[in-house]
Coordinates of C-alpha atoms in Angstrom, one line a residue:
X5 CA 95.3 67.5 8.5
X6 CA 97.5 66.4 11.4
X7 CA 96.5 62.9 12.4
X8 CA 97.8 60.7 15.2
X9 CA 97.1 57.0 15.4
X10 CA 97.3 55.2 18.7
X11 CA 97.3 51.4 18.8
X12 CA 98.6 48.4 20.6
X13 CA 100.2 46.9 17.6
X14 CA 101.3 47.9 14.0
X15 CA 103.0 46.2 11.2
X16 CA 105.9 45.7 10.5
X17 CA 106.9 46.4 14.1
X18 CA 104.4 44.3 16.0
X19 CA 101.5 42.3 14.7
X20 CA 99.1 39.6 15.9
X21 CA 96.2 40.1 13.5
X22 CA 94.3 42.5 11.2
X23 CA 94.7 45.5 13.6
X24 CA 98.5 45.4 13.0
X25 CA 97.9 45.3 9.2
X26 CA 95.6 48.4 9.3
X27 CA 98.1 50.4 11.4
X28 CA 100.8 49.4 9.0
X29 CA 98.9 50.4 5.8
X30 CA 96.3 53.2 6.5
X31 CA 98.7 55.9 7.8
X32 CA 101.0 55.3 4.7
X33 CA 98.0 55.8 2.4
X34 CA 96.9 59.0 4.2
X35 CA 100.4 60.5 3.8
X36 CA 100.1 60.0 0.0
X37 CA 96.9 62.2 0.2
X38 CA 99.1 65.0 1.7
X39 CA 98.3 64.6 5.4
X40 CA 100.8 64.8 8.3
X41 CA 100.5 61.4 10.0
X42 CA 102.1 60.0 13.1
X43 CA 101.6 56.6 14.9
X44 CA 102.1 55.9 18.6
X45 CA 102.9 52.3 19.5
X46 CA 104.4 50.4 22.5
X47 CA 108.1 49.7 22.2
X48 CA 108.0 45.9 22.6
X49 CA 111.1 43.8 22.9
X50 CA 110.5 42.3 19.4
X51 CA 110.6 45.9 18.0
X52 CA 113.9 46.5 19.9
X53 CA 115.4 43.3 18.5
X54 CA 114.5 44.0 14.8
X55 CA 114.6 47.8 14.6
X56 CA 116.5 49.0 17.7
X57 CA 119.5 50.2 15.8
X58 CA 117.4 52.3 13.4
X59 CA 115.2 54.0 16.1
X60 CA 116.2 57.4 17.6
X61 CA 115.9 58.1 21.3
X62 CA 113.9 61.3 21.5
X63 CA 113.2 62.2 25.1
X64 CA 112.0 60.8 28.4
X65 CA 109.8 61.9 31.3
X66 CA 107.8 60.4 34.2
X67 CA 104.1 60.2 34.5
X68 CA 101.7 59.3 37.3
X69 CA 99.9 56.0 36.8
X70 CA 97.6 56.5 39.8
X71 CA 99.9 56.6 42.8
X72 CA 102.9 55.1 40.8
X73 CA 105.5 57.2 39.1
X74 CA 106.5 55.5 35.9
X75 CA 109.2 56.1 33.3
X76 CA 108.2 57.0 29.8
X77 CA 110.9 56.9 27.0
X78 CA 109.9 58.2 23.6
X79 CA 111.6 56.8 20.6
X80 CA 111.1 57.8 17.0
X81 CA 111.4 56.4 13.5
X82 CA 110.3 57.8 10.2
X83 CA 109.3 55.2 7.6
X84 CA 107.3 55.7 4.4
X85 CA 107.0 59.4 5.4
X86 CA 105.0 58.3 8.5
X87 CA 106.5 59.3 11.9
X88 CA 106.3 56.4 14.4
X89 CA 106.6 57.3 18.1
X90 CA 107.3 54.4 20.4
X91 CA 106.5 54.4 24.1
X92 CA 109.4 52.7 25.9
X93 CA 109.0 51.0 29.3
X94 CA 110.7 47.6 29.6
X95 CA 108.7 46.6 32.7
X96 CA 105.4 46.8 30.7
X97 CA 106.5 45.9 27.2
X98 CA 109.5 43.6 27.2
X99 CA 107.3 40.5 27.8
X100 CA 108.1 38.4 24.6
X101 CA 104.6 38.9 23.4
X102 CA 102.0 41.7 22.8
X103 CA 98.9 40.5 24.8
X104 CA 97.9 37.9 27.4
X105 CA 99.3 39.1 30.7
X106 CA 97.4 39.4 34.0
X107 CA 98.2 43.1 34.1
X108 CA 97.2 44.0 30.5
X109 CA 94.8 46.6 31.9
X110 CA 97.6 48.4 33.7
X111 CA 100.0 48.1 30.7
X112 CA 97.5 49.7 28.3
X113 CA 96.3 52.3 30.9
X114 CA 99.9 53.4 31.2
X115 CA 100.3 53.4 27.3
X116 CA 97.2 55.6 26.8
X117 CA 98.3 58.1 29.5
X118 CA 101.9 58.2 28.1
X119 CA 100.7 59.0 24.6
X120 CA 98.4 61.8 25.8
X121 CA 101.3 63.2 27.9
X122 CA 103.7 62.8 24.9
X123 CA 101.8 64.9 22.4
X124 CA 102.8 68.3 23.9
X125 CA 106.4 67.2 24.5
X126 CA 107.1 66.1 21.0
X127 CA 105.1 69.0 19.6
X128 CA 102.7 66.8 17.6
X129 CA 99.2 68.0 18.6
X130 CA 96.9 66.4 16.1
X131 CA 93.7 67.8 14.6
X132 CA 92.4 64.2 14.9
X133 CA 93.3 61.4 17.2
X134 CA 92.4 57.9 15.8
X135 CA 92.3 55.1 18.4
X136 CA 91.8 51.4 17.8
X137 CA 90.1 48.7 19.8
X138 CA 89.8 48.6 23.6
X139 CA 93.5 49.0 24.3
X140 CA 93.3 52.7 23.4
X141 CA 89.5 53.3 23.7
X142 CA 89.8 55.3 27.0
X143 CA 91.8 58.0 25.3
X144 CA 88.7 60.0 24.0
X145 CA 87.3 59.9 27.6
X146 CA 90.7 61.0 29.1
X147 CA 91.1 63.8 26.6
X148 CA 87.7 65.2 27.6
X149 CA 87.6 64.5 31.3
X150 CA 91.3 64.5 32.5
X151 CA 93.2 66.7 30.0
X152 CA 90.5 69.2 29.0
X153 CA 92.4 71.9 30.9
X154 CA 95.3 71.8 28.3
X155 CA 94.2 74.5 25.9
X156 CA 96.0 73.1 22.9
X157 CA 94.1 69.7 23.3
X158 CA 90.7 71.3 23.4
X159 CA 90.1 71.1 19.6
X160 CA 91.3 67.6 19.1
X161 CA 88.6 65.4 17.5
X162 CA 88.6 61.6 18.0
X163 CA 87.7 58.5 16.0
X164 CA 87.5 55.0 17.5
X165 CA 87.7 52.0 15.2
X166 CA 86.3 48.7 16.4
X167 CA 88.2 45.8 14.9
X168 CA 86.7 43.2 17.1
X169 CA 83.9 44.0 19.6
X170 CA 84.4 40.7 21.4
X171 CA 87.3 42.2 23.4
X172 CA 86.1 45.2 25.4
X173 CA 88.5 45.8 28.3
X174 CA 86.3 45.1 31.3
X175 CA 88.0 45.9 34.6
X176 CA 87.3 46.9 38.2
X177 CA 86.0 50.4 38.8
X178 CA 89.0 50.9 41.2
X179 CA 91.2 51.3 38.0
X180 CA 89.8 54.8 37.5
X181 CA 91.6 56.2 40.5
X182 CA 94.4 53.7 40.9
X183 CA 95.6 53.9 37.3
X184 CA 94.0 56.7 35.4
X185 CA 93.9 59.2 38.3
X186 CA 90.3 60.3 37.7
X187 CA 87.3 60.4 39.9
X188 CA 84.3 58.0 40.1
X189 CA 81.6 60.5 38.9
X190 CA 81.3 59.0 35.3
X191 CA 81.2 55.5 36.7
X192 CA 78.7 56.4 39.4
X193 CA 76.3 58.0 36.9
X194 CA 76.5 54.9 34.6
X195 CA 78.5 56.4 31.7
X196 CA 81.5 54.1 32.1
X197 CA 79.7 51.2 33.8
X198 CA 78.5 48.1 32.1
X199 CA 77.7 44.8 33.8
X200 CA 79.1 46.4 37.0
X201 CA 82.5 46.8 35.4
X202 CA 84.5 49.6 34.0
X203 CA 84.1 49.0 30.2
X204 CA 86.8 50.7 28.1
X205 CA 85.1 50.0 24.8
X206 CA 81.8 51.5 26.0
X207 CA 83.8 54.6 27.1
X208 CA 85.3 54.9 23.6
X209 CA 81.9 54.5 21.9
X210 CA 80.3 57.2 24.0
X211 CA 83.2 59.7 24.1
X212 CA 84.7 59.4 20.5
X213 CA 83.3 61.9 18.0
X214 CA 83.0 59.1 15.4
X215 CA 83.0 55.3 15.6
X216 CA 84.0 53.1 12.7
X217 CA 84.0 49.4 12.1
X218 CA 86.0 47.5 9.5
X219 CA 83.1 46.7 7.2
X220 CA 79.6 48.1 6.6
X221 CA 77.8 44.8 7.4
X222 CA 79.6 44.5 10.7
X223 CA 78.5 48.0 11.6
X224 CA 74.9 46.9 11.2
X225 CA 75.4 43.4 12.8
X226 CA 76.9 44.8 16.1
X227 CA 73.7 46.8 16.7
X228 CA 71.9 43.4 17.1
X229 CA 72.0 41.1 20.2
X230 CA 73.5 38.3 18.1
X231 CA 76.7 40.2 17.3
X232 CA 76.7 43.1 19.7
X233 CA 78.6 41.2 22.5
X234 CA 76.4 42.9 25.1
X235 CA 77.0 46.4 23.8
X236 CA 74.3 46.4 21.1
X237 CA 72.0 48.7 23.1
X238 CA 74.8 51.3 23.4
X239 CA 75.6 51.0 19.7
X240 CA 72.0 51.4 18.7
X241 CA 71.9 54.5 20.9
X242 CA 75.1 55.9 19.2
X243 CA 74.2 54.7 15.7
X244 CA 74.3 58.2 14.3
X245 CA 78.1 58.3 14.6
X246 CA 78.7 54.7 13.5
X247 CA 80.1 54.0 10.0
X248 CA 81.5 50.8 8.4
X249 CA 84.6 51.0 6.1
X250 CA 86.0 47.9 4.5
X251 CA 89.7 47.4 5.2
X252 CA 92.2 47.4 2.4
X253 CA 95.3 45.3 1.8
X254 CA 98.8 46.4 0.9
X255 CA 98.6 45.8 -2.9
X256 CA 102.3 46.4 -3.2
X257 CA 103.1 43.6 -0.8
X258 CA 100.3 41.2 -1.9
X259 CA 101.0 41.2 -5.6
X260 CA 101.2 38.0 -7.6
X261 CA 103.3 39.7 -10.2
X262 CA 106.1 40.7 -7.7
X263 CA 105.6 38.7 -4.5
X264 CA 109.0 37.5 -3.3
X265 CA 107.6 34.7 -1.2
X266 CA 106.1 32.7 -4.1
X267 CA 108.1 30.6 -6.5
X268 CA 106.3 31.7 -9.7
X269 CA 104.8 35.1 -10.6
X270 CA 101.6 35.5 -12.6
X271 CA 98.8 37.9 -13.5
X272 CA 95.2 37.9 -14.5
X273 CA 96.3 38.0 -18.2
X274 CA 98.6 35.0 -17.8
X275 CA 97.8 32.4 -15.1
X276 CA 100.5 29.9 -16.0
X277 CA 102.5 30.8 -13.0
X278 CA 99.5 30.0 -10.8
X279 CA 99.5 26.4 -12.1
X280 CA 103.2 26.1 -11.5
X281 CA 102.7 27.4 -7.9
X282 CA 100.1 24.7 -7.4
X283 CA 102.4 21.9 -8.6
X284 CA 105.2 23.3 -6.4
X285 CA 103.0 23.3 -3.3
X286 CA 101.6 19.9 -3.9
X287 CA 105.2 18.6 -4.3
X288 CA 106.4 20.4 -1.2
X289 CA 103.5 19.0 1.0
X290 CA 103.7 15.4 -0.4
X291 CA 100.4 15.6 -2.2
X292 CA 99.9 14.0 -5.6
X293 CA 100.9 16.6 -8.3
X294 CA 97.7 16.9 -10.2
X295 CA 96.5 19.9 -12.2
X296 CA 92.9 18.5 -12.5
X297 CA 92.2 18.3 -8.8
X298 CA 90.8 21.4 -7.0
X299 CA 93.2 22.5 -4.3
X300 CA 91.4 24.0 -1.3
X301 CA 93.4 26.4 0.9
X302 CA 92.9 27.3 4.6
X303 CA 95.0 29.9 6.4
X304 CA 93.5 30.7 9.8
X305 CA 93.4 30.6 13.5
X306 CA 91.7 27.4 14.3
X307 CA 88.8 28.6 16.5
X308 CA 85.0 28.2 16.7
X309 CA 84.7 31.9 15.6
X310 CA 86.2 30.9 12.3
X311 CA 83.6 28.1 11.9
X312 CA 86.0 25.2 12.3
X313 CA 83.5 23.2 14.4
X314 CA 81.3 23.0 11.2
X315 CA 84.3 22.1 9.0
X316 CA 85.5 19.3 11.3
X317 CA 81.9 18.0 11.5
X318 CA 81.7 17.8 7.6
X319 CA 85.3 17.0 6.7
X320 CA 84.9 13.3 6.3
X321 CA 82.1 13.9 3.8
X322 CA 84.0 16.6 2.0
X323 CA 87.1 14.4 1.6
X324 CA 85.0 11.8 -0.3
X325 CA 85.2 14.2 -3.2
X326 CA 88.3 14.2 -5.5
X327 CA 89.9 17.2 -3.8
X328 CA 93.0 18.2 -1.9
X329 CA 92.9 20.4 1.2
X330 CA 95.9 22.3 2.5
X331 CA 95.6 23.8 6.0
X332 CA 97.9 26.2 7.8
X333 CA 97.3 27.5 11.3
X334 CA 97.2 27.0 15.0
X335 CA 94.5 27.3 17.6
X336 CA 92.2 25.2 19.8
X337 CA 93.9 21.9 20.5
X338 CA 90.7 19.9 19.7
X339 CA 90.7 21.3 16.2
X340 CA 94.5 20.8 15.8
X341 CA 94.0 17.1 16.8
X342 CA 91.1 16.6 14.5
X343 CA 92.9 18.1 11.4
X344 CA 96.0 16.1 12.3
X345 CA 93.9 12.9 12.3
X346 CA 92.3 13.7 9.0
X347 CA 95.7 14.4 7.5
X348 CA 97.0 11.0 8.5
X349 CA 93.7 9.2 7.5
X350 CA 93.7 10.9 4.0
X351 CA 97.4 11.5 3.3
X352 CA 96.8 12.0 -0.5
X353 CA 93.9 14.5 0.1
X354 CA 94.8 16.5 3.2
X355 CA 97.9 18.3 4.5
X356 CA 97.5 19.9 7.9
X357 CA 100.4 22.2 8.8
X358 CA 99.8 23.2 12.5
X359 CA 102.2 26.1 12.6
X360 CA 102.6 29.8 11.6
X361 CA 104.7 30.3 8.5
X362 CA 104.4 33.5 6.4
X363 CA 106.0 32.0 3.3
X364 CA 103.8 29.0 3.3
X365 CA 100.8 31.2 3.8
X366 CA 101.6 33.2 0.6
X367 CA 102.3 29.9 -1.3
X368 CA 98.8 28.7 -0.3
X369 CA 97.1 31.9 -1.4
X370 CA 99.0 31.8 -4.7
X371 CA 98.6 28.0 -5.4
X372 CA 95.0 27.2 -4.3
X373 CA 91.9 27.2 -6.4
X374 CA 89.4 27.7 -3.6
X375 CA 89.9 29.4 -0.2
X376 CA 87.7 28.2 2.6
X377 CA 86.6 30.8 5.2
X378 CA 83.3 29.9 6.9
X379 CA 83.6 32.3 9.9
X380 CA 80.8 32.5 12.4
X381 CA 81.4 36.3 12.5
X382 CA 84.0 38.3 10.7
X383 CA 84.4 42.1 11.3
X384 CA 86.3 42.4 8.0
X385 CA 88.7 39.6 7.2
X386 CA 91.8 40.0 5.1
X387 CA 92.4 36.5 3.9
X388 CA 89.5 36.6 1.4
X389 CA 91.0 39.8 0.0
X390 CA 94.4 38.3 -0.3
X391 CA 93.1 35.1 -1.9
X392 CA 91.1 37.0 -4.5
X393 CA 94.2 39.1 -5.4
X394 CA 95.9 35.8 -6.2
X395 CA 93.0 34.4 -8.3
X396 CA 91.9 32.0 -5.5
X397 CA 88.1 32.0 -5.2
X398 CA 86.9 32.4 -1.5
X399 CA 84.1 30.1 -0.2
X400 CA 82.6 32.1 2.7
X401 CA 79.8 32.3 5.2
X402 CA 78.1 35.6 4.1
X403 CA 78.6 37.6 7.3
X404 CA 80.3 40.9 8.2
X405 CA 83.2 41.8 5.9
X406 CA 83.0 38.5 4.0
X407 CA 79.5 39.5 2.8
X408 CA 80.7 43.0 1.8
X409 CA 83.8 41.8 -0.2
X410 CA 82.9 38.4 -1.8
X411 CA 80.3 38.4 -4.5
X412 CA 78.8 34.9 -4.7
X413 CA 78.8 33.3 -8.1
X414 CA 75.6 33.7 -10.0
X415 CA 75.1 30.9 -12.6
X416 CA 72.6 32.9 -14.6
X417 CA 74.7 36.0 -15.4
X418 CA 78.2 34.7 -14.7
X419 CA 78.9 37.4 -12.1
X420 CA 80.8 36.6 -8.9
X421 CA 84.2 36.6 -7.2
X422 CA 83.7 33.5 -5.0
X423 CA 81.1 31.3 -3.4
X424 CA 78.8 32.1 -0.4
X425 CA 76.2 30.6 1.9
X426 CA 74.2 32.6 4.5
X427 CA 73.2 29.9 7.0
X428 CA 76.1 28.5 9.0
X429 CA 75.5 24.8 9.2
X430 CA 77.0 21.6 7.8
X431 CA 74.4 21.2 5.0
X432 CA 74.9 24.6 3.4
X433 CA 78.7 24.5 3.8
X434 CA 78.8 21.1 2.1
X435 CA 76.4 22.1 -0.7
X436 CA 78.4 25.2 -1.5
X437 CA 81.7 23.2 -1.4
X438 CA 80.3 20.6 -3.8
X439 CA 79.0 23.4 -6.1
X440 CA 82.5 25.0 -6.2
X441 CA 84.3 21.7 -6.9
X442 CA 81.8 20.8 -9.7
X443 CA 82.3 24.2 -11.3
X444 CA 86.1 23.8 -11.2
X445 CA 86.0 20.4 -12.8
X446 CA 83.3 20.9 -15.4
X447 CA 83.2 24.6 -16.5
X448 CA 86.8 25.8 -16.9
X449 CA 85.9 28.9 -18.9
X450 CA 83.5 30.0 -16.2
X451 CA 86.1 29.3 -13.6
X452 CA 88.7 31.4 -15.4
X453 CA 86.3 34.2 -15.8
X454 CA 85.6 34.2 -12.0
X455 CA 89.3 34.2 -11.3
X456 CA 89.8 37.3 -13.5
X457 CA 86.8 39.1 -11.9
X458 CA 88.2 38.3 -8.4
X459 CA 91.7 39.6 -9.4
X460 CA 90.3 42.8 -10.8
X461 CA 88.7 43.9 -7.5
X462 CA 90.2 47.1 -6.0
X463 CA 91.0 46.4 -2.3
X464 CA 93.9 48.8 -2.1
X465 CA 94.4 51.0 0.9
X466 CA 94.6 54.0 -1.4
X467 CA 90.9 53.5 -2.1
X468 CA 89.9 52.5 1.5
X469 CA 91.7 55.5 3.0
X470 CA 89.5 58.0 1.1
X471 CA 86.5 56.8 3.2
X472 CA 88.5 57.5 6.4
X473 CA 89.5 60.9 5.0
X474 CA 85.8 61.8 4.5
X475 CA 85.1 60.9 8.1
X476 CA 88.0 63.0 9.3
X477 CA 86.8 66.0 7.2
X478 CA 83.4 65.8 8.7
X479 CA 85.0 66.4 12.1
X480 CA 87.8 68.9 11.5

């Protein structure tokens, strides 16, 4: 199959979260299955700075963005047998960041139009167009309503993946004519309208041939009012084309036997290196170097979505235990201040690192015994997959992808790859935390068995990509 991905970010070129990881890994796995895969991304200034001298200038043309005529440069790079096409327009994409501008609607309206206009010009007309999140969710609509007259486009099938339903792309209806250059008919009849706004995500859900989410549980959750972010009614209506597929991780990159970012390598057969990583991290962060104390890692954005209001509420009680907690992340200032205070109040038990540091993140995954991830909702989550790969047992709120990937420890049969609780409140978080700490201290054999079970899980993209391949084959 010829498959084209269109997304607002993709590793290693541009990445702010899990979407970037998926775009970096899934196309690479599909190429291994024998497919012809290309990816369309914006050409940001950070891409130019790091990869500019490797990227080929292919062609350029102008497009109409409503009444505006805008320049489109197309650049190309082949990496891991995947062809990356970059849409170049410095006015829109040389901003020093990916998102967060007042004109994000215009920037990504332009990008979607540019990619659709590009396909003929670069002679890559896919069997299947796979779009991601709201930034590209209007493309199935545009393909059917604006570009349907192009004969070679008429057989293109579309898939929309929802990575996070919270962000939907809600804009004024005037955008249809002023940016997309289409009429109001589909807004007037209610198809594109939601809460008296143009809703890009709704358009994608209705017009895509298939809709996927990044875990089976999240696919079910978003059909409810609790998790549906207002679109649950639409998702229930379209549930026949909705499927959940758990994300993978790049198992070449996240490999405790070869990871270049950790001081000591190890495997499930020999965990000595893990103990050495723990001692190394304790020393680096000025914590007492002790093998017997459970080290709890947190690598996260510090937001309410990630459950940190509950963590802060319980932290004084949790730190009464003989534990060490290492935190890495940035986020809401109230959480940053709270963790900084606990770090100064309990200097031998807590290290709060309020920054983003890729190397330190890998060291925490490799060195910790427990990984704390009590998200309020979690479409998939990658941190729990990474932590299990490094023999660090996740402690999670059983929701979304966390529920699908972490098997809670069962004391009766010894099964499990971590610890879970299904009611997000301080009591159950604390009880589960105490249970994990007690198991670490008192039942070393059981703990080691859980570590090996966690490390043996297959979260590779080569496995995950087969589920996407099945979806594509149903359409093409």
